[in-house]
Coordinates of C-alpha atoms in Angstrom, one line a residue:
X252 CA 23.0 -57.7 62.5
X253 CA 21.6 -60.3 64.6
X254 CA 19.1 -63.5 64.7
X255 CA 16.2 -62.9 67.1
X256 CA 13.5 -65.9 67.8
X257 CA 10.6 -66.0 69.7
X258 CA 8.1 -68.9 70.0
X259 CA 4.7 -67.9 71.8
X260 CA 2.7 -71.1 72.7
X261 CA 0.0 -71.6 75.5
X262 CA 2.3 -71.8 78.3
X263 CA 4.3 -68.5 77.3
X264 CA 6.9 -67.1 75.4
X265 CA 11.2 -68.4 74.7
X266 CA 13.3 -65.6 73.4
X267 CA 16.6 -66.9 72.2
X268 CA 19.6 -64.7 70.6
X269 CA 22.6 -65.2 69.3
X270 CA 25.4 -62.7 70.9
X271 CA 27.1 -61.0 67.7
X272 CA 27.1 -57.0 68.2
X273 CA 28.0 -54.6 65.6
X274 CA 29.2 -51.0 66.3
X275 CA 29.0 -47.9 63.8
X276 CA 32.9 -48.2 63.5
X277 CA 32.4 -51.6 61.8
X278 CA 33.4 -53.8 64.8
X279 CA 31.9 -57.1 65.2
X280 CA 31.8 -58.9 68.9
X281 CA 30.3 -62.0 70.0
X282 CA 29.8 -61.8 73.9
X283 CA 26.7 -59.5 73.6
X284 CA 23.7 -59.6 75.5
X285 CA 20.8 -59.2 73.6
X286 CA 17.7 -59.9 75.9
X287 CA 17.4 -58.0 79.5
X288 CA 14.7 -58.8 82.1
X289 CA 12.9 -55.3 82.2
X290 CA 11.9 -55.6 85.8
X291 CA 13.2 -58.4 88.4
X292 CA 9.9 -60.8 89.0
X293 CA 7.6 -59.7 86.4
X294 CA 7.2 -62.1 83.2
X295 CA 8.3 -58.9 81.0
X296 CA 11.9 -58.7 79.1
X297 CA 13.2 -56.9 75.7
X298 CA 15.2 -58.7 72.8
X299 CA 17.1 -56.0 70.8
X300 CA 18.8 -56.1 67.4
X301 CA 20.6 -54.0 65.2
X302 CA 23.3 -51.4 66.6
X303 CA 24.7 -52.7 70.3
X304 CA 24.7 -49.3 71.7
X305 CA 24.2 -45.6 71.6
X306 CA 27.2 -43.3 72.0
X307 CA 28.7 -44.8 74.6
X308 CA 26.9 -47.2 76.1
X309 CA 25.7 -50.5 75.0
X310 CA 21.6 -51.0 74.9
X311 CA 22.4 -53.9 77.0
X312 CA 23.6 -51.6 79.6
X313 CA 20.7 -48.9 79.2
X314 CA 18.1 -51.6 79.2
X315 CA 19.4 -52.3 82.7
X316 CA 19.3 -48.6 84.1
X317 CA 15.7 -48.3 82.8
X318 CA 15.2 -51.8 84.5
X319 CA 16.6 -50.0 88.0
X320 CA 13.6 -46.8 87.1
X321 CA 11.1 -49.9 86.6
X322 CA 12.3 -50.9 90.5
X323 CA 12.4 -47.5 92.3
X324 CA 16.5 -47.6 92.1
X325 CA 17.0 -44.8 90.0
X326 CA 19.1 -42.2 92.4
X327 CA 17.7 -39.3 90.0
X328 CA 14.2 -40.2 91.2
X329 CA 12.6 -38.7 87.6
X330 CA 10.1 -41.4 87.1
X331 CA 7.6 -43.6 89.5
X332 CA 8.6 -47.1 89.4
X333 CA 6.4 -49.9 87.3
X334 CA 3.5 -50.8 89.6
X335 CA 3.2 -54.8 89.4
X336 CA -0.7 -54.1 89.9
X337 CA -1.5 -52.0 87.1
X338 CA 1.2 -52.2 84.4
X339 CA 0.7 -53.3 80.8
X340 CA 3.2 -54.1 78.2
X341 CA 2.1 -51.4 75.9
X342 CA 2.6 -49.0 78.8
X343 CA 6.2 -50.8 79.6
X344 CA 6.9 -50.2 75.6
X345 CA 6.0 -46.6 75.1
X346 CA 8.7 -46.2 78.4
X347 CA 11.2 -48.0 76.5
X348 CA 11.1 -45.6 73.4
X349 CA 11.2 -42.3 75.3
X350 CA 13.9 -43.7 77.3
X351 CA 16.0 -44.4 74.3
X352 CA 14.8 -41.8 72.5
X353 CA 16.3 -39.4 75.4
X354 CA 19.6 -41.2 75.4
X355 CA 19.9 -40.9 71.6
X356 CA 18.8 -37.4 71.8
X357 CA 21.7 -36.6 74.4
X358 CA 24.3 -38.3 72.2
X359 CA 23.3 -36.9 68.8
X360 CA 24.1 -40.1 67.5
X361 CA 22.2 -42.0 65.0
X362 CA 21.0 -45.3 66.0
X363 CA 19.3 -47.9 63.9
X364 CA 18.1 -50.7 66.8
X365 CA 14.6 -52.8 67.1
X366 CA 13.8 -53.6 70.5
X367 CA 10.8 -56.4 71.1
X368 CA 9.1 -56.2 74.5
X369 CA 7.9 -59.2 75.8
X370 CA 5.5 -60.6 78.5
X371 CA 3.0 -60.7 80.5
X372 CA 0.6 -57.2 81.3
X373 CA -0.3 -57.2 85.1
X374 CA -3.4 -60.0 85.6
X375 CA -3.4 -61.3 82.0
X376 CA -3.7 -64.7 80.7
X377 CA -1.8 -64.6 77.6
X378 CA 1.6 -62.9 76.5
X379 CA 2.3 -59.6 73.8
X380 CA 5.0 -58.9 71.8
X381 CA 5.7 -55.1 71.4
X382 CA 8.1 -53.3 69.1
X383 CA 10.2 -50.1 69.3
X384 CA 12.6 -49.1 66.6
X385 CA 15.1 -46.7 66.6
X386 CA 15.8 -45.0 63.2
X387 CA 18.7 -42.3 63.3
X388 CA 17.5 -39.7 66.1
X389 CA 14.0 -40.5 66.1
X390 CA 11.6 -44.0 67.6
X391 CA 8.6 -44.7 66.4
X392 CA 6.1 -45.8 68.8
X393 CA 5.3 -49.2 69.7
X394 CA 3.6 -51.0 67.5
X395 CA 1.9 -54.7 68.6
X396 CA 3.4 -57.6 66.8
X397 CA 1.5 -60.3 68.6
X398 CA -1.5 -59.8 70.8
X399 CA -2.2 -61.8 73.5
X400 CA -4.4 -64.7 71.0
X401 CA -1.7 -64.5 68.2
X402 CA 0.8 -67.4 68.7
X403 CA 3.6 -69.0 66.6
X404 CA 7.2 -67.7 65.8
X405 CA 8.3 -64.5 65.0
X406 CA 11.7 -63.7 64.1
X407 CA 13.9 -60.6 63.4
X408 CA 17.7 -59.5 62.2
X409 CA 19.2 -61.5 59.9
X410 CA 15.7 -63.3 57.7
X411 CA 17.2 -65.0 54.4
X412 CA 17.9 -68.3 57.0
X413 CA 14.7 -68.9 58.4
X414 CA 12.1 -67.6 55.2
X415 CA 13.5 -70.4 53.4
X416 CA 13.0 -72.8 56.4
X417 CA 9.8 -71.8 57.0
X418 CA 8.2 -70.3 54.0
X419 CA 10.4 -72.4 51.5
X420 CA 11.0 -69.0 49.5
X421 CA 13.9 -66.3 49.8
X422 CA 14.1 -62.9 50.8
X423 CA 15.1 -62.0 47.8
X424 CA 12.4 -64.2 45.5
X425 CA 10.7 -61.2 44.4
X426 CA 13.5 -58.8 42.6
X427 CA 14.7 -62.4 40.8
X428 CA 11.2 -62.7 39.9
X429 CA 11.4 -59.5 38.3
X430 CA 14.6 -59.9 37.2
X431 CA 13.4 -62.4 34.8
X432 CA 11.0 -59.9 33.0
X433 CA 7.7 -60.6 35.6
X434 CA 6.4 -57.3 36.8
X435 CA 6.9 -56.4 40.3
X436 CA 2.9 -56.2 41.1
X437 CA 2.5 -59.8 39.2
X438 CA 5.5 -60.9 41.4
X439 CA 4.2 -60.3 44.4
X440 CA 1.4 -62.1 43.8
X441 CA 3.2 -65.0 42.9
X442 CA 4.7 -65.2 46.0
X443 CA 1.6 -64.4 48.5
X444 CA 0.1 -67.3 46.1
X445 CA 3.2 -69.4 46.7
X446 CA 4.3 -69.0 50.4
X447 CA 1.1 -70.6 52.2
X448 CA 1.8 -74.1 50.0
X449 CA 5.2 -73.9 50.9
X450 CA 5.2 -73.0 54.9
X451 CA 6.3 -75.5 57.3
X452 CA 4.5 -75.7 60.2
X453 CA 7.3 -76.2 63.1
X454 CA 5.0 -75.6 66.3
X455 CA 1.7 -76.3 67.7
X456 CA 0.5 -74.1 70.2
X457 CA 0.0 -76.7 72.8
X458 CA 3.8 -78.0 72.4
X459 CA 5.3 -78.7 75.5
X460 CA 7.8 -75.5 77.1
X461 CA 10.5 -77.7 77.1
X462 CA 10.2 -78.4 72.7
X463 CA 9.6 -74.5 72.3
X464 CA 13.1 -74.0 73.9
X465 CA 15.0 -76.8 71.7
X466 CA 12.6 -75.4 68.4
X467 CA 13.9 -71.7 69.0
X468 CA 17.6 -73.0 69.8
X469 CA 17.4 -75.0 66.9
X470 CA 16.4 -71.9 64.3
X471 CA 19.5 -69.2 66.2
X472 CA 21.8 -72.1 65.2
X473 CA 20.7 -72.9 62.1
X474 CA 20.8 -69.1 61.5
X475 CA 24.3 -69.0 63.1
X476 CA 25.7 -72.0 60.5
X477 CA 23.9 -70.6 57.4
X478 CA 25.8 -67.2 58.0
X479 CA 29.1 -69.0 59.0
X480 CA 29.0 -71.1 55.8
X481 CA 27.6 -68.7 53.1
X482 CA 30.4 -67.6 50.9
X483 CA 28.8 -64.1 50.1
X484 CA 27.0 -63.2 53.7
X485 CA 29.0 -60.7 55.9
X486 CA 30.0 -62.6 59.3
X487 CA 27.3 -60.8 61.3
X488 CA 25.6 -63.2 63.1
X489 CA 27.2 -66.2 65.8
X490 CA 28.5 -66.2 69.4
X491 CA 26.8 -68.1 72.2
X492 CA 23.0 -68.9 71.8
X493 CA 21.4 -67.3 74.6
X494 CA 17.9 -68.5 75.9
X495 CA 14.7 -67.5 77.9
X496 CA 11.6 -67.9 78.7
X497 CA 8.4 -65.5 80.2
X498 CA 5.7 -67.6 81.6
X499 CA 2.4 -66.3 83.4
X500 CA 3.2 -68.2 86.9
X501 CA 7.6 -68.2 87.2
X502 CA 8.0 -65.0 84.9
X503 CA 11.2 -64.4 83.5
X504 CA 13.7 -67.3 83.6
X505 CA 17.0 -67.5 82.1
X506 CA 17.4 -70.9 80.1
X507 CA 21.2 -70.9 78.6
X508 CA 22.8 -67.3 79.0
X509 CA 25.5 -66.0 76.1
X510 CA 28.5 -66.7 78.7
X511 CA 27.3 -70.4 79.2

C-alpha cells in the first residue's frame, strides 16, 4: 500500500509519495522510491503503487532501465529511443505496460502495481495523467485519467484518508448504508446525492506552483498520520514524503526526494 497525490493546475503537475514498500513476503520498508523521471529533460515521470517490485527487482529499478531505452542507453539495443520531437504520453504509457508486462512475464510472478504516467506530450500546452496496472501476469492498457483540460487532484493507494477530507464521506459509507437495511442501489444514490454538498474544494486551478507543492505535501502527511494513528489500519503507509513537479518550460524537477 501507498499514498499517491497529484495536483494538476495551469502551470503543471506535483507528484508527491510517501516511501513505504510492501513485498509479497509481507515486508514493509520505508526508503522506497516511488516516482522515476521516465526520460532526463522531458516533463514526463511515473508514480507507482502497490507491490515494490517484480521478482527480483524493485519497479523503482526497472522504471530506470526503461528510462535508459527512452535515452538510446540500452546495451541490448531492442527498442529506438523516445524521440523528444514526436512522443506522446499515451505512446510513453503503452511502452511502460509492455515493458512490465515482459519483466512479469519472465518472472512468472504475480504482480498487483498501478503505475501513473505523467507529463507533458512533445509540443503540448497542457499535462495528462495515464495509468497502467498490473493485475497478476497480465496489464491492462493505459487508460487516461486526466486529459490535458481536466485539472484538480487525483489520488491513489491508501483512499479512506483523503475521501473523508475531500468528499466528507468514507470509503466504506456505502456497505454501512446497507448495513442498516438501505438497499445497495438506493445507497449509492445516497451517496452520489451526498458527496457534491460535502466536497471541499482545496485548489484553484490558477494557484500558485509553490501552494500546489505545500497542498499535495500537506494530504501524503495527513495520509501518513491518519494510518500511523488508526488503531485498526495495517502500518502500510509513512516514510519520507517525496516531491515533484512536471512543468511545460523546466520539465521534471525534484522538489524534496524520500532520502531528504
Amino acid at each position: 500500500m501507498t499514498i499517491l497525490v497529484s495536483l494538476k493546475i495551469n502551470d503543471g503537475l506535483v507528484m508527491a509519495a510517501d516511501s513505504a514498500s510492501s513485498f509479497g513476503s509481507g515486508m514493509v520498508y520505508y526508503h522506497a522510491d516511488k516516482i522515476v523521471n521516465l526520460r532526463t529533460g522531458l516533463p514526463i515521470a511515473a508514480m507507482v503503487t502497490g507491490a515494490g517490485g517484480i521478482g527480483s527487482e524493485s519497479i523503482d529499478t526497472l522504471l530506470k532501465d526503461l528510462r535508459a531505452r527512452f535515452e538510446g542507453r540500452d546495451p541490448a539495443g531492442s527498442e529506438p529511443p523516445l524521440d523528444p520531437a514526436t512522443y506522446t504520453v499515451q505512446a510513453v504509457a503503452e511502452r511502460v505496460r509492455a515493458f512490465l508486462l515482459e519483466k512479469i512475464r519472465a518472472q512468472a510472478t504475480p504482480v498487483h502495481t498501478r503505475v501513473r504516467i505523467c507529463g507533458y506530450s512533445a509540443g503540448r500546452p497542457l499535462a495528462e495523467l495515464w495509468e497502467v496496472l498490473l493485475t497478476g501476469d497480465d496489464a491492462t492498457p493505459p487508460s487516461c485519467v486526466q486529459a490535458e483540460h481536466e485539472f484538480g487532484l487525483r489520488w491513489d493507494g491508501e483512499y479512506e484518508a483523503l475521501s473523508r477530507l475531500v468528499f466528507g464521506l468514507g470509503t466504506g459509507f456505502d456497505d454501512a448504508a446497507v448495513a442498516t437495511g438501505m438497499p445497495p442501489a438506493q445507497a449509492q444514490a445516497l451517496r452520489r446525492a451526498v458527496v457534491p454538498q460535502m466536497t471541499e474544494l482545496l485548489f484553484i486551478e490558477a494557484m500558485p506552483m509553490r501552494d500546489a507543492i505545500a497542498l499535495a505535501r500537506f494530504l501524503v502527511e495527513t495520509t501518513i498520520g491518519f494510518v500511523r494513528f488508526s488503531v485498526n489500519r495495517p502500518k502500510l503507509v509513512g516514510g519520507a514524503v517525496a516531491i515533484a513537479t512536471v512543468t511545460k518550460h523546466e520539465g521534471f524537477r525534484w522538489v524534496r526526494r524520500a532520502e531528504d
